[in-house]
Amino acid sequence: MPIENSKAQEIKRLTTPLTFKDSHAYDDNGNKINCVETINDVRYILEPKEGILSDDEILKYAPKSKAASKVRLKRGLGNSSDVLLIHDSLPWVLGSFYIILACVSVPVFFSGNRFGMLLILILVIIPLIYLYRIFNLNSYIGVQANKPASVKPQENVQRTIESPFSESVSDFGVGSLKRYEKEINNLKVLFDVKESAVRDLIEKRFAPPQITYDKFIAIIDSSHKLFYKQADAASNIINLAAEDTPRVQGEIENKISAMHTIIDQIEKLTNELVINISNETGSDDDVKGLLDDMESLIDSVKEY
């Protein structure tokens, strides 16, 4: 469970907009973010912490990071921009090196020192060999690039199908309402992580085909449908509203509030399951209480 919580927190950190104060950028946890300068770009990049997210999750939640560039290069999907991002200081180092080398080479050439000229020629060639090596994209491709792409679980496919309409109208709507989209996307990420965690706990606590297991899974399935129904409804309002009015804002905020409620109840259920699993003498009353809580959750969300 600590791993799943860490993953949820890390995804939230990566998907939350940066805060700018006194010419510095800070992430959701208040950590200062360094500026990355390339030849044609200057930006602040959030790097995912090591050992928390999978390669696919890095590409999804931190696509502009150095870690994502490494994943793309390893899979044979990268380009020279990814190389430059990983070696962001290389242009400045090489520029300084060749400027110094040019200053040294002038008196050497005028003096006619052959050994010195040969040494300078070698110093000119060595960085070029290094550049050829790091820009050879084939050298980054790992063994995993030759493996067939893994098939996504059916559950994820189902989620993609649930909201085709909201995605098709994503370019429409009132611009001022787009501010809600980031929060909705963050909530989707949190829900997916917490839902996955609670399903694992249910399976550990109530191994199928127990009746209690079936009841819990049915309730989680219902919660999933309700959550994405609220998310899709909010997205449709954002994308289809003709104007930004207090009533429209209120409807969107009600949907978002319902999403928060579902996530809070899922997290509460997760904590209760952790306690129940660690307590070998967990009673049936505790289990019934968990079921009642989730049923109340479904009923309360349906009222929105």
PDB file of C-alpha atoms in Angstrom, residues 35-178:
ATOM      1  CA  CYS A  35      15.576  25.616 -15.317  1.00  0.00           C
ATOM      2  CA  VAL A  36      16.754  23.487 -18.249  1.00  0.00           C
ATOM      3  CA  GLU A  37      18.309  25.292 -21.218  1.00  0.00           C
ATOM      4  CA  THR A  38      18.817  23.691 -24.616  1.00  0.00           C
ATOM      5  CA  ILE A  39      19.919  25.271 -27.900  1.00  0.00           C
ATOM      6  CA  ASN A  40      16.420  26.397 -28.847  1.00  0.00           C
ATOM      7  CA  ASP A  41      14.416  26.082 -25.631  1.00  0.00           C
ATOM      8  CA  VAL A  42      14.329  27.211 -22.017  1.00  0.00           C
ATOM      9  CA  ARG A  43      11.880  25.510 -19.660  1.00  0.00           C
ATOM     10  CA  TYR A  44      11.210  24.065 -16.238  1.00  0.00           C
ATOM     11  CA  ILE A  45      10.945  20.278 -16.246  1.00  0.00           C
ATOM     12  CA  LEU A  46       9.507  18.071 -13.515  1.00  0.00           C
ATOM     13  CA  GLU A  47      11.540  14.887 -13.264  1.00  0.00           C
ATOM     14  CA  PRO A  48       9.839  11.759 -11.857  1.00  0.00           C
ATOM     15  CA  LYS A  49      11.428  10.197  -8.805  1.00  0.00           C
ATOM     16  CA  GLU A  50      13.252   6.934  -9.408  1.00  0.00           C
ATOM     17  CA  GLY A  51      11.663   3.592  -8.597  1.00  0.00           C
ATOM     18  CA  ILE A  52       8.050   4.779  -8.361  1.00  0.00           C
ATOM     19  CA  LEU A  53       6.607   4.957 -11.876  1.00  0.00           C
ATOM     20  CA  SER A  54       6.898   2.446 -14.697  1.00  0.00           C
ATOM     21  CA  ASP A  55       8.260   3.457 -18.106  1.00  0.00           C
ATOM     22  CA  ASP A  56       4.744   3.719 -19.544  1.00  0.00           C
ATOM     23  CA  GLU A  57       3.632   5.900 -16.625  1.00  0.00           C
ATOM     24  CA  ILE A  58       6.671   8.156 -17.086  1.00  0.00           C
ATOM     25  CA  LEU A  59       5.762   8.655 -20.750  1.00  0.00           C
ATOM     26  CA  LYS A  60       2.160   9.408 -19.775  1.00  0.00           C
ATOM     27  CA  TYR A  61       2.616  11.734 -16.809  1.00  0.00           C
ATOM     28  CA  ALA A  62       6.069  13.277 -17.476  1.00  0.00           C
ATOM     29  CA  PRO A  63       6.468  13.171 -21.281  1.00  0.00           C
ATOM     30  CA  LYS A  64       8.786  16.192 -21.399  1.00  0.00           C
ATOM     31  CA  SER A  65      11.195  14.948 -18.726  1.00  0.00           C
ATOM     32  CA  LYS A  66      14.699  13.587 -19.210  1.00  0.00           C
ATOM     33  CA  ALA A  67      13.462  10.259 -17.873  1.00  0.00           C
ATOM     34  CA  ALA A  68      10.863  10.117 -20.656  1.00  0.00           C
ATOM     35  CA  SER A  69      13.538  10.937 -23.238  1.00  0.00           C
ATOM     36  CA  LYS A  70      15.611   8.017 -21.963  1.00  0.00           C
ATOM     37  CA  VAL A  71      12.614   5.697 -22.250  1.00  0.00           C
ATOM     38  CA  ARG A  72      11.898   6.830 -25.812  1.00  0.00           C
ATOM     39  CA  LEU A  73      15.527   6.367 -26.823  1.00  0.00           C
ATOM     40  CA  LYS A  74      15.630   2.937 -25.211  1.00  0.00           C
ATOM     41  CA  ARG A  75      12.542   1.912 -27.160  1.00  0.00           C
ATOM     42  CA  GLY A  76      13.875   3.264 -30.439  1.00  0.00           C
ATOM     43  CA  LEU A  77      11.332   6.100 -30.544  1.00  0.00           C
ATOM     44  CA  GLY A  78      13.632   8.973 -29.604  1.00  0.00           C
ATOM     45  CA  ASN A  79      15.302  11.646 -31.711  1.00  0.00           C
ATOM     46  CA  SER A  80      18.078  14.221 -31.487  1.00  0.00           C
ATOM     47  CA  SER A  81      15.900  16.471 -29.296  1.00  0.00           C
ATOM     48  CA  ASP A  82      15.770  13.720 -26.667  1.00  0.00           C
ATOM     49  CA  VAL A  83      19.555  13.388 -26.812  1.00  0.00           C
ATOM     50  CA  LEU A  84      20.007  17.137 -26.380  1.00  0.00           C
ATOM     51  CA  LEU A  85      17.597  17.172 -23.442  1.00  0.00           C
ATOM     52  CA  ILE A  86      19.485  14.390 -21.660  1.00  0.00           C
ATOM     53  CA  HIS A  87      22.825  16.112 -22.327  1.00  0.00           C
ATOM     54  CA  ASP A  88      21.473  19.625 -21.863  1.00  0.00           C
ATOM     55  CA  SER A  89      24.828  21.083 -20.780  1.00  0.00           C
ATOM     56  CA  LEU A  90      26.708  19.586 -23.741  1.00  0.00           C
ATOM     57  CA  PRO A  91      26.362  22.567 -26.157  1.00  0.00           C
ATOM     58  CA  TRP A  92      27.730  24.973 -23.564  1.00  0.00           C
ATOM     59  CA  VAL A  93      30.594  22.667 -22.568  1.00  0.00           C
ATOM     60  CA  LEU A  94      31.589  22.026 -26.192  1.00  0.00           C
ATOM     61  CA  GLY A  95      31.268  25.703 -27.050  1.00  0.00           C
ATOM     62  CA  SER A  96      33.564  26.691 -24.192  1.00  0.00           C
ATOM     63  CA  PHE A  97      35.992  23.886 -25.059  1.00  0.00           C
ATOM     64  CA  TYR A  98      36.356  24.903 -28.704  1.00  0.00           C
ATOM     65  CA  ILE A  99      36.679  28.600 -27.861  1.00  0.00           C
ATOM     66  CA  ILE A 100      39.550  27.836 -25.493  1.00  0.00           C
ATOM     67  CA  LEU A 101      41.058  25.428 -28.028  1.00  0.00           C
ATOM     68  CA  ALA A 102      40.864  28.084 -30.759  1.00  0.00           C
ATOM     69  CA  CYS A 103      42.650  30.588 -28.537  1.00  0.00           C
ATOM     70  CA  VAL A 104      45.424  28.089 -27.823  1.00  0.00           C
ATOM     71  CA  SER A 105      45.748  26.894 -31.425  1.00  0.00           C
ATOM     72  CA  VAL A 106      46.497  30.349 -32.891  1.00  0.00           C
ATOM     73  CA  PRO A 107      49.977  30.775 -31.345  1.00  0.00           C
ATOM     74  CA  VAL A 108      50.731  27.074 -31.894  1.00  0.00           C
ATOM     75  CA  PHE A 109      50.045  27.317 -35.635  1.00  0.00           C
ATOM     76  CA  PHE A 110      52.039  30.525 -35.971  1.00  0.00           C
ATOM     77  CA  SER A 111      54.996  28.946 -34.162  1.00  0.00           C
ATOM     78  CA  GLY A 112      54.963  25.987 -36.555  1.00  0.00           C
ATOM     79  CA  ASN A 113      55.148  23.453 -33.731  1.00  0.00           C
ATOM     80  CA  ARG A 114      54.130  20.208 -35.451  1.00  0.00           C
ATOM     81  CA  PHE A 115      53.659  18.268 -32.227  1.00  0.00           C
ATOM     82  CA  GLY A 116      51.428  21.016 -30.885  1.00  0.00           C
ATOM     83  CA  MET A 117      49.383  21.104 -34.111  1.00  0.00           C
ATOM     84  CA  LEU A 118      48.959  17.309 -34.003  1.00  0.00           C
ATOM     85  CA  LEU A 119      47.800  17.519 -30.396  1.00  0.00           C
ATOM     86  CA  ILE A 120      45.278  20.240 -31.262  1.00  0.00           C
ATOM     87  CA  LEU A 121      43.989  18.167 -34.184  1.00  0.00           C
ATOM     88  CA  ILE A 122      43.449  15.220 -31.833  1.00  0.00           C
ATOM     89  CA  LEU A 123      41.651  17.482 -29.353  1.00  0.00           C
ATOM     90  CA  VAL A 124      39.380  18.683 -32.166  1.00  0.00           C
ATOM     91  CA  ILE A 125      38.503  15.141 -33.261  1.00  0.00           C
ATOM     92  CA  ILE A 126      37.852  13.566 -29.818  1.00  0.00           C
ATOM     93  CA  PRO A 127      34.658  15.582 -29.056  1.00  0.00           C
ATOM     94  CA  LEU A 128      33.380  14.837 -32.573  1.00  0.00           C
ATOM     95  CA  ILE A 129      33.762  11.107 -31.924  1.00  0.00           C
ATOM     96  CA  TYR A 130      31.888  11.554 -28.647  1.00  0.00           C
ATOM     97  CA  LEU A 131      29.127  13.482 -30.435  1.00  0.00           C
ATOM     98  CA  TYR A 132      28.796  10.736 -33.030  1.00  0.00           C
ATOM     99  CA  ARG A 133      28.507   8.178 -30.247  1.00  0.00           C
ATOM    100  CA  ILE A 134      25.766   9.943 -28.267  1.00  0.00           C
ATOM    101  CA  PHE A 135      23.781  10.926 -31.373  1.00  0.00           C
ATOM    102  CA  ASN A 136      23.826   7.371 -32.686  1.00  0.00           C
ATOM    103  CA  LEU A 137      20.233   6.592 -31.723  1.00  0.00           C
ATOM    104  CA  ASN A 138      20.683   2.861 -32.259  1.00  0.00           C
ATOM    105  CA  SER A 139      23.115   2.725 -29.340  1.00  0.00           C
ATOM    106  CA  TYR A 140      20.310   3.589 -26.903  1.00  0.00           C
ATOM    107  CA  ILE A 141      17.952   0.840 -27.987  1.00  0.00           C
ATOM    108  CA  GLY A 142      17.622  -1.742 -25.223  1.00  0.00           C
ATOM    109  CA  VAL A 143      16.580  -5.364 -25.325  1.00  0.00           C
ATOM    110  CA  GLN A 144      13.021  -4.393 -24.415  1.00  0.00           C
ATOM    111  CA  ALA A 145      12.611  -2.585 -27.744  1.00  0.00           C
ATOM    112  CA  ASN A 146      12.536  -5.942 -29.532  1.00  0.00           C
ATOM    113  CA  LYS A 147       9.774  -7.284 -27.334  1.00  0.00           C
ATOM    114  CA  PRO A 148       6.162  -7.063 -28.537  1.00  0.00           C
ATOM    115  CA  ALA A 149       4.102  -4.308 -26.993  1.00  0.00           C
ATOM    116  CA  SER A 150       2.199  -5.490 -23.974  1.00  0.00           C
ATOM    117  CA  VAL A 151      -1.563  -5.733 -24.300  1.00  0.00           C
ATOM    118  CA  LYS A 152      -3.438  -3.295 -22.102  1.00  0.00           C
ATOM    119  CA  PRO A 153      -5.789  -4.800 -19.550  1.00  0.00           C
ATOM    120  CA  GLN A 154      -9.410  -5.008 -20.625  1.00  0.00           C
ATOM    121  CA  GLU A 155     -10.343  -2.662 -17.817  1.00  0.00           C
ATOM    122  CA  ASN A 156      -8.219   0.128 -19.306  1.00  0.00           C
ATOM    123  CA  VAL A 157      -9.701  -0.479 -22.744  1.00  0.00           C
ATOM    124  CA  GLN A 158     -13.170  -0.174 -21.263  1.00  0.00           C
ATOM    125  CA  ARG A 159     -12.282   3.140 -19.672  1.00  0.00           C
ATOM    126  CA  THR A 160     -11.115   4.480 -23.012  1.00  0.00           C
ATOM    127  CA  ILE A 161     -14.430   3.587 -24.605  1.00  0.00           C
ATOM    128  CA  GLU A 162     -16.470   5.147 -21.830  1.00  0.00           C
ATOM    129  CA  SER A 163     -16.009   8.751 -22.931  1.00  0.00           C
ATOM    130  CA  PRO A 164     -15.511   9.028 -26.701  1.00  0.00           C
ATOM    131  CA  PHE A 165     -17.861  11.965 -26.984  1.00  0.00           C
ATOM    132  CA  SER A 166     -16.135  14.104 -24.388  1.00  0.00           C
ATOM    133  CA  GLU A 167     -12.796  13.618 -26.178  1.00  0.00           C
ATOM    134  CA  SER A 168     -14.240  14.470 -29.578  1.00  0.00           C
ATOM    135  CA  VAL A 169     -15.367  17.885 -28.413  1.00  0.00           C
ATOM    136  CA  SER A 170     -12.258  18.749 -26.394  1.00  0.00           C
ATOM    137  CA  ASP A 171     -11.366  21.631 -28.717  1.00  0.00           C
ATOM    138  CA  PHE A 172     -14.673  23.451 -28.156  1.00  0.00           C
ATOM    139  CA  GLY A 173     -16.192  25.330 -25.233  1.00  0.00           C
ATOM    140  CA  VAL A 174     -15.470  28.530 -23.345  1.00  0.00           C
ATOM    141  CA  GLY A 175     -11.788  29.157 -22.671  1.00  0.00           C
ATOM    142  CA  SER A 176     -12.338  30.370 -19.103  1.00  0.00           C
ATOM    143  CA  LEU A 177     -13.867  26.984 -18.162  1.00  0.00           C
ATOM    144  CA  LYS A 178     -10.761  25.097 -19.266  1.00  0.00           C
TER     145      LYS A 178
END
